[in-house]
Amino acid sequence: MSLPLFALFLAAFAFGTTEFVIAGILPDVAQGLGVSIPFAGYLVSGYALGIAVGGPFLTMATRRVSRRTILIALTIAFCFGQIACALAPSFAAMLAFRVATAIAHGAYFGIAMVVAVGLVPPAFRGRAVSVILAGLTVSNIIGVPAGAAIGGLWGWRTTFWAMTLVGVLALIAIWALIPQTKAEPQQPGHLGREVRVLGRQQVWTSLIIMLALMIGQMVPFTYITPLLREVTGLDGMIIPWVLLLNGVGATLGVFIGGRLSDWKLMPALIVMLAIQAAILVILYLVSPYPVLMTVTIFVWGALNFAIGAPIQARILMWTADAPTLASSLIPSGFNIGIAIAAVIGAGLLEGGYGYRSLPVLGAVALALACLVAIFSAAHEKRSGAALPQAAFT
């Protein structure tokens, strides 16, 4: 990994950790801010909506500014966001600070991917993008368990102070290692072309599959800590290790999904969606049993990210002639699903359903995603549409 790519990876790791670490400290945050655990889950929804809505707008609005300058500004915003969360006096303030950070998050990944492919020869562009995405998976292996452990030892506010330190290191790395870049030149009709490619059925069906995947993943994962505490009966100090195992599975899944995408993308995607629906049913069945639950969470994490890889690859393949908006919509699609998942999960819990019921809803979402994938693959085969030629701006 080159040093400039490492700088982009480090910031991606920071953003990924602050998004997902909330699941590991959610009960403590809820207690500290004086709200219920289901209501605290809206911190996940707010962050996800900030990425989904604010990220693409900020990405497109700053296309005329040097990308290095924007990356620096976004990383500074991240640092201030972590400080604000650490000092948040109320739930409303915490939610506002999380949403502001999330807007920077959404813009960062779209811009960082474009910068990454510009740092390497054409033959290595896919690997450059995978480095940025690896920041998310490594955040699940190291950042989330470490953040949960820090919160358990010294309080949840300390977790955000630790994230501030990571952000400062990322800022220094980007400042020192990312070369100067020029602003993107004005191109007539560029925005219209970016929007039109979203109407291709391969794109919008992939976005639907992405939404369903995230609902299936995040309805249980948002409340994974209380689920493991109350249903599985795990001690609070063991839970970070279970989250670590989930992150290891996620990283393995990225590589597995990438290889399957290069082999037979749609057949592999359909099969993995069906298997994941079954895994979520198994998660429901084994949730009272610690060993079986831990093993299932590992497999569940691996499949979540294995499925994510072909979905992202398919979107990028079918928007190759207009990639800027599409690259920002990938994290948007994932995070709209996360936001919906947190709201649905909170609604179920507040309606009297227990934590154990959450994987069941996830299984239904994955089954529907599998049906959409089958429909999309069949339609693509009948139409005989050709992939667009790549156009890097």
Coordinates of C-alpha atoms in Angstrom, one line a residue:
M1 CA 0.0 0.0 0.0
S2 CA 1.5 3.4 -1.0
L3 CA 1.7 6.1 1.5
P4 CA -1.0 8.3 -0.1
L5 CA -3.4 5.4 -0.2
F6 CA -2.6 4.7 3.4
A7 CA -3.6 8.2 4.3
L8 CA -6.9 7.8 2.6
F9 CA -7.3 4.4 4.3
L10 CA -6.7 5.9 7.7
A11 CA -9.4 8.5 7.3
A12 CA -11.8 5.9 6.0
F13 CA -11.0 3.8 9.1
A14 CA -11.8 6.8 11.3
F15 CA -15.1 7.5 9.6
G16 CA -16.1 3.8 9.6
T17 CA -15.3 3.4 13.3
T18 CA -17.3 6.4 14.4
E19 CA -20.3 5.2 12.4
F20 CA -20.4 1.7 13.7
V21 CA -18.9 2.0 17.2
I22 CA -22.2 3.4 18.5
A23 CA -23.6 -0.2 18.4
G24 CA -21.0 -1.3 20.9
I25 CA -21.7 1.6 23.4
L26 CA -25.4 2.1 22.8
P27 CA -26.7 1.1 26.2
D28 CA -24.1 3.4 27.9
V29 CA -24.9 6.3 25.6
A30 CA -28.6 5.8 26.3
Q31 CA -28.1 5.9 30.0
G32 CA -25.8 8.9 29.9
L33 CA -28.2 11.0 27.8
G34 CA -31.3 9.9 29.7
V35 CA -33.1 8.0 26.9
S36 CA -34.2 4.4 26.3
I37 CA -32.0 2.1 24.3
P38 CA -34.5 1.9 21.4
F39 CA -34.7 5.7 21.3
A40 CA -30.9 5.9 21.3
G41 CA -30.9 3.8 18.2
Y42 CA -32.0 6.9 16.3
L43 CA -28.4 8.1 16.6
V44 CA -27.7 5.3 14.1
S45 CA -30.6 6.5 11.8
G46 CA -29.5 10.1 12.0
Y47 CA -25.9 9.3 11.0
A48 CA -27.0 7.1 8.2
L49 CA -29.4 9.7 6.8
G50 CA -26.6 12.3 7.0
I51 CA -24.5 10.2 4.8
A52 CA -27.3 9.2 2.4
V53 CA -28.7 12.7 1.9
G54 CA -25.9 15.2 2.7
G55 CA -23.0 13.2 1.2
P56 CA -24.0 13.2 -2.5
F57 CA -25.1 16.9 -2.4
L58 CA -21.8 17.9 -0.8
T59 CA -19.8 15.8 -3.2
M60 CA -21.4 17.4 -6.3
A61 CA -21.4 20.9 -4.8
T62 CA -17.6 20.8 -4.3
R63 CA -16.6 19.3 -7.7
R64 CA -15.0 22.7 -8.6
V65 CA -12.7 22.6 -5.5
S66 CA -9.4 20.9 -5.3
R67 CA -10.0 17.3 -4.0
R68 CA -7.0 17.5 -1.6
T69 CA -8.5 20.6 -0.1
I70 CA -11.9 19.0 0.3
L71 CA -10.4 15.9 1.9
I72 CA -8.5 18.0 4.4
A73 CA -11.6 20.0 5.2
L74 CA -13.7 16.9 5.7
T75 CA -11.2 15.4 8.0
I76 CA -11.1 18.6 10.1
A77 CA -14.9 18.4 10.3
F78 CA -14.6 14.8 11.5
C79 CA -12.3 15.9 14.3
F80 CA -14.6 18.7 15.5
G81 CA -17.5 16.3 15.2
Q82 CA -15.9 13.8 17.6
I83 CA -15.1 16.6 20.1
A84 CA -18.7 17.8 20.0
C85 CA -20.0 14.3 20.6
A86 CA -17.7 13.8 23.5
L87 CA -19.1 17.0 25.1
A88 CA -22.7 16.6 24.0
P89 CA -25.0 17.8 26.8
S90 CA -28.2 16.1 25.5
F91 CA -29.6 13.6 23.1
A92 CA -30.7 16.3 20.7
A93 CA -27.2 17.9 20.6
M94 CA -25.6 14.4 20.2
L95 CA -27.9 13.7 17.2
A96 CA -27.1 17.0 15.6
F97 CA -23.4 16.5 15.9
R98 CA -23.6 13.0 14.5
V99 CA -25.6 14.1 11.5
A100 CA -23.1 16.9 10.8
T101 CA -20.2 14.4 11.0
A102 CA -22.1 12.0 8.7
I103 CA -22.5 14.6 5.9
A104 CA -18.7 14.8 5.9
H105 CA -18.5 11.0 5.9
G106 CA -20.7 10.6 2.9
A107 CA -18.7 13.2 0.9
Y108 CA -15.4 11.7 2.0
F109 CA -15.9 8.3 0.5
G110 CA -17.1 9.5 -2.9
I111 CA -14.2 11.9 -3.2
A112 CA -11.6 9.5 -1.7
M113 CA -12.4 6.9 -4.3
V114 CA -11.9 9.3 -7.2
V115 CA -8.6 10.5 -5.7
A116 CA -7.5 6.9 -5.1
V117 CA -7.9 5.8 -8.7
G118 CA -6.0 8.9 -9.8
L119 CA -3.0 7.9 -7.7
V120 CA -2.4 4.5 -9.4
P121 CA -2.1 3.2 -13.0
P122 CA -5.3 2.1 -14.7
A123 CA -4.6 -1.6 -14.1
F124 CA -4.7 -1.0 -10.3
R125 CA -7.8 1.2 -10.0
G126 CA -9.9 -1.6 -8.5
R127 CA -7.3 -2.3 -5.9
A128 CA -7.1 1.3 -5.0
V129 CA -10.9 1.5 -4.4
S130 CA -10.6 -1.7 -2.3
V131 CA -8.1 0.0 0.0
I132 CA -10.7 2.7 0.8
L133 CA -13.4 0.1 1.4
A134 CA -11.0 -1.9 3.6
G135 CA -11.0 1.1 5.9
L136 CA -14.6 0.1 6.8
T137 CA -13.9 -3.5 7.3
V138 CA -10.8 -2.9 9.4
S139 CA -12.9 -0.4 11.5
N140 CA -15.1 -3.4 12.4
I141 CA -12.1 -5.5 13.3
I142 CA -10.1 -3.0 15.3
G143 CA -12.0 0.3 15.7
V144 CA -15.5 -1.0 16.9
P145 CA -14.2 -3.5 19.5
A146 CA -11.5 -1.1 20.7
G147 CA -14.1 1.7 21.0
A148 CA -16.5 -0.5 22.8
A149 CA -13.8 -1.6 25.2
I150 CA -12.7 2.0 25.8
G151 CA -16.2 3.0 26.5
G152 CA -16.7 0.0 28.9
L153 CA -13.6 0.9 30.9
W154 CA -13.6 4.7 31.0
G155 CA -17.1 5.8 29.8
W156 CA -18.7 6.3 26.4
R157 CA -17.5 9.9 26.1
T158 CA -13.9 8.6 26.2
T159 CA -14.6 6.6 23.0
F160 CA -15.2 9.9 21.1
W161 CA -12.0 11.5 22.5
A162 CA -10.1 8.5 21.2
M163 CA -11.8 8.9 17.8
T164 CA -10.6 12.5 17.8
L165 CA -7.0 11.4 18.1
V166 CA -7.5 9.0 15.2
G167 CA -8.9 11.8 13.2
V168 CA -5.9 14.1 13.9
L169 CA -3.6 11.3 12.8
A170 CA -5.6 10.9 9.6
L171 CA -5.5 14.7 9.0
I172 CA -1.7 14.8 9.4
A173 CA -1.4 11.9 6.9
I174 CA -3.6 13.5 4.3
W175 CA -1.9 16.9 4.7
A176 CA 1.5 15.4 4.3
L177 CA 1.0 12.6 1.8
I178 CA -1.8 13.5 -0.6
P179 CA -0.4 15.4 -3.6
Q180 CA -1.9 18.6 -4.8
T181 CA -4.9 18.1 -7.1
K182 CA -6.7 20.3 -9.6
A183 CA -10.4 21.1 -9.5
E184 CA -12.6 19.2 -11.9
P185 CA -13.1 21.1 -15.1
Q186 CA -16.6 22.2 -16.2
Q187 CA -18.2 19.8 -18.6
P188 CA -21.5 20.7 -20.3
G189 CA -24.3 18.2 -19.6
H190 CA -22.1 16.3 -17.1
L191 CA -24.7 16.4 -14.3
G192 CA -27.5 15.2 -16.6
R193 CA -25.4 12.3 -17.7
E194 CA -24.7 11.4 -14.1
V195 CA -28.4 11.3 -13.3
R196 CA -29.5 9.4 -16.4
V197 CA -27.4 6.4 -15.7
L198 CA -29.3 5.8 -12.4
G199 CA -32.3 4.8 -14.5
R200 CA -30.6 1.6 -15.8
Q201 CA -32.4 -1.4 -14.2
Q202 CA -29.1 -2.9 -13.2
V203 CA -28.4 0.2 -11.1
W204 CA -31.8 0.8 -9.4
T205 CA -32.4 -2.9 -8.7
S206 CA -28.9 -3.1 -7.2
L207 CA -29.8 -0.1 -4.9
I208 CA -32.9 -2.0 -3.8
I209 CA -30.9 -5.1 -3.0
M210 CA -28.5 -2.9 -1.1
L211 CA -31.3 -1.4 1.0
A212 CA -32.6 -4.9 1.8
L213 CA -29.1 -6.2 2.7
M214 CA -28.6 -3.3 5.1
I215 CA -32.0 -3.8 6.7
G216 CA -31.2 -7.5 7.2
Q217 CA -27.8 -6.7 8.7
M218 CA -28.5 -3.6 10.7
V219 CA -31.8 -4.4 12.3
P220 CA -30.0 -7.0 14.5
F221 CA -26.6 -5.3 14.5
T222 CA -27.8 -1.9 15.8
Y223 CA -29.0 -3.7 19.0
I224 CA -26.3 -6.4 19.0
T225 CA -24.9 -5.4 22.4
P226 CA -28.3 -5.7 24.4
L227 CA -29.1 -8.8 22.3
L228 CA -25.9 -10.5 23.4
R229 CA -26.3 -9.3 27.0
E230 CA -30.0 -10.1 27.6
V231 CA -30.7 -13.0 25.3
T232 CA -27.3 -14.8 24.9
G233 CA -26.2 -13.9 28.5
L234 CA -22.7 -12.7 27.6
D235 CA -20.7 -10.6 30.0
G236 CA -20.2 -7.0 28.9
M237 CA -16.4 -7.4 28.6
I238 CA -16.8 -10.4 26.3
I239 CA -19.0 -8.6 23.8
P240 CA -16.1 -6.6 22.2
W241 CA -14.4 -9.8 21.4
V242 CA -17.6 -11.1 19.7
L243 CA -17.7 -7.8 17.7
L244 CA -14.0 -8.4 16.8
L245 CA -14.9 -11.8 15.5
N246 CA -17.7 -10.3 13.4
G247 CA -15.2 -7.8 12.0
V248 CA -12.7 -10.6 11.1
G249 CA -15.6 -12.3 9.2
A250 CA -16.4 -9.1 7.5
T251 CA -12.9 -8.7 6.2
L252 CA -12.7 -12.2 4.9
G253 CA -16.1 -11.6 3.3
V254 CA -14.7 -8.6 1.3
F255 CA -12.1 -10.8 -0.4
I256 CA -14.5 -13.7 -0.9
G257 CA -17.1 -11.4 -2.4
G258 CA -14.6 -9.7 -4.7
R259 CA -13.4 -13.0 -6.1
L260 CA -17.0 -14.2 -6.6
S261 CA -17.8 -10.9 -8.4
D262 CA -15.0 -11.5 -10.8
W263 CA -16.2 -15.1 -11.4
K264 CA -20.0 -15.1 -11.8
L265 CA -21.4 -11.9 -10.3
M266 CA -25.2 -12.4 -10.4
P267 CA -25.4 -16.2 -9.7
A268 CA -23.0 -15.7 -6.8
L269 CA -25.1 -12.8 -5.5
I270 CA -28.3 -14.7 -5.7
V271 CA -26.9 -17.7 -3.8
M272 CA -25.3 -15.6 -1.1
L273 CA -28.6 -13.7 -0.5
A274 CA -30.4 -17.0 -0.1
I275 CA -27.8 -18.3 2.3
Q276 CA -27.8 -15.1 4.4
A277 CA -31.6 -15.3 4.8
A278 CA -31.1 -18.8 6.2
I279 CA -28.2 -17.6 8.5
L280 CA -30.5 -15.0 10.0
V281 CA -33.0 -17.7 10.8
I282 CA -30.2 -19.7 12.5
L283 CA -29.2 -16.5 14.4
Y284 CA -32.7 -16.4 15.8
L285 CA -32.6 -20.1 16.8
V286 CA -29.2 -20.1 18.4
S287 CA -29.3 -16.7 20.2
P288 CA -29.7 -18.2 23.7
Y289 CA -26.6 -20.4 23.2
P290 CA -23.3 -18.4 23.6
V291 CA -20.9 -20.7 21.6
L292 CA -23.3 -21.3 18.7
M293 CA -24.3 -17.6 18.7
T294 CA -20.7 -16.5 18.4
V295 CA -19.9 -18.8 15.5
T296 CA -23.1 -17.7 13.7
I297 CA -22.2 -14.0 14.2
F298 CA -18.8 -14.7 12.5
V299 CA -20.5 -16.3 9.5
W300 CA -23.1 -13.6 9.4
G301 CA -20.5 -10.9 9.3
A302 CA -18.6 -12.6 6.5
L303 CA -21.7 -12.9 4.3
N304 CA -22.8 -9.3 4.9
F305 CA -19.6 -8.0 3.4
A306 CA -19.3 -10.7 0.8
I307 CA -22.7 -9.7 -0.5
G308 CA -21.8 -6.0 -0.4
A309 CA -18.8 -6.5 -2.8
P310 CA -20.8 -7.7 -5.9
I311 CA -23.5 -5.2 -5.3
Q312 CA -21.0 -2.3 -5.4
A313 CA -19.2 -3.8 -8.3
R314 CA -22.4 -4.1 -10.3
I315 CA -23.3 -0.5 -9.7
L316 CA -19.9 0.8 -10.7
M317 CA -19.8 -1.5 -13.8
W318 CA -23.2 -0.1 -15.0
T319 CA -22.3 3.5 -14.2
A320 CA -18.8 3.5 -15.6
D321 CA -19.6 6.2 -18.1
A322 CA -20.7 8.6 -15.3
P323 CA -19.0 7.5 -12.0
T324 CA -18.9 10.6 -9.8
L325 CA -22.6 10.6 -8.6
A326 CA -22.7 6.8 -8.5
S327 CA -19.6 6.6 -6.3
S328 CA -21.3 8.9 -3.7
L329 CA -24.6 7.0 -4.0
I330 CA -23.1 3.7 -3.0
P331 CA -22.5 4.8 0.7
S332 CA -25.9 6.6 0.4
G333 CA -27.7 3.5 -0.5
F334 CA -26.1 1.5 2.3
N335 CA -26.9 4.2 4.8
I336 CA -30.5 4.7 3.8
G337 CA -30.8 1.0 4.6
I338 CA -29.1 1.5 7.9
A339 CA -31.4 4.4 8.8
I340 CA -34.5 2.4 7.9
A341 CA -33.2 -0.6 9.9
A342 CA -32.6 1.4 13.0
V343 CA -36.1 2.9 12.8
I344 CA -37.8 -0.4 12.2
G345 CA -35.8 -2.0 15.0
A346 CA -36.7 0.7 17.4
G347 CA -40.4 0.4 16.4
L348 CA -40.3 -3.4 17.0
L349 CA -38.7 -3.0 20.4
E350 CA -41.0 -0.2 21.5
G351 CA -44.0 -2.3 20.3
G352 CA -43.1 -5.0 22.8
Y353 CA -41.1 -7.4 20.6
G354 CA -37.9 -8.6 22.1
Y355 CA -34.3 -8.3 20.9
R356 CA -34.5 -11.9 19.7
S357 CA -37.2 -11.1 17.1
L358 CA -34.9 -8.7 15.1
P359 CA -33.0 -11.4 13.0
V360 CA -36.4 -12.7 11.8
L361 CA -37.2 -9.4 10.1
G362 CA -33.7 -9.5 8.7
A363 CA -34.3 -12.9 7.1
V364 CA -37.5 -11.6 5.4
A365 CA -35.6 -8.6 4.0
L366 CA -32.9 -10.9 2.6
A367 CA -35.4 -13.2 1.0
L368 CA -37.0 -10.3 -0.8
A369 CA -33.6 -9.1 -1.9
C370 CA -33.0 -12.5 -3.4
L371 CA -36.2 -12.3 -5.4
V372 CA -35.3 -8.9 -6.7
A373 CA -31.8 -10.2 -7.7
I374 CA -33.4 -13.1 -9.6
F375 CA -35.8 -10.7 -11.5
S376 CA -32.9 -8.3 -12.3
A377 CA -30.6 -11.0 -13.6
A378 CA -33.4 -12.5 -15.8
H379 CA -34.3 -9.1 -17.2
E380 CA -30.6 -8.3 -17.9
K381 CA -30.2 -11.6 -19.8
R382 CA -33.3 -11.0 -21.9
S383 CA -32.3 -7.5 -22.8
G384 CA -28.8 -8.4 -23.9
A385 CA -27.6 -4.9 -22.8
A386 CA -23.9 -4.1 -23.1
L387 CA -21.8 -2.6 -20.3
P388 CA -20.9 1.1 -20.8
Q389 CA -17.4 2.1 -21.5
A390 CA -15.5 3.5 -18.5
A391 CA -15.0 7.3 -18.3
F392 CA -12.8 8.6 -15.4
T393 CA -13.1 12.3 -14.7

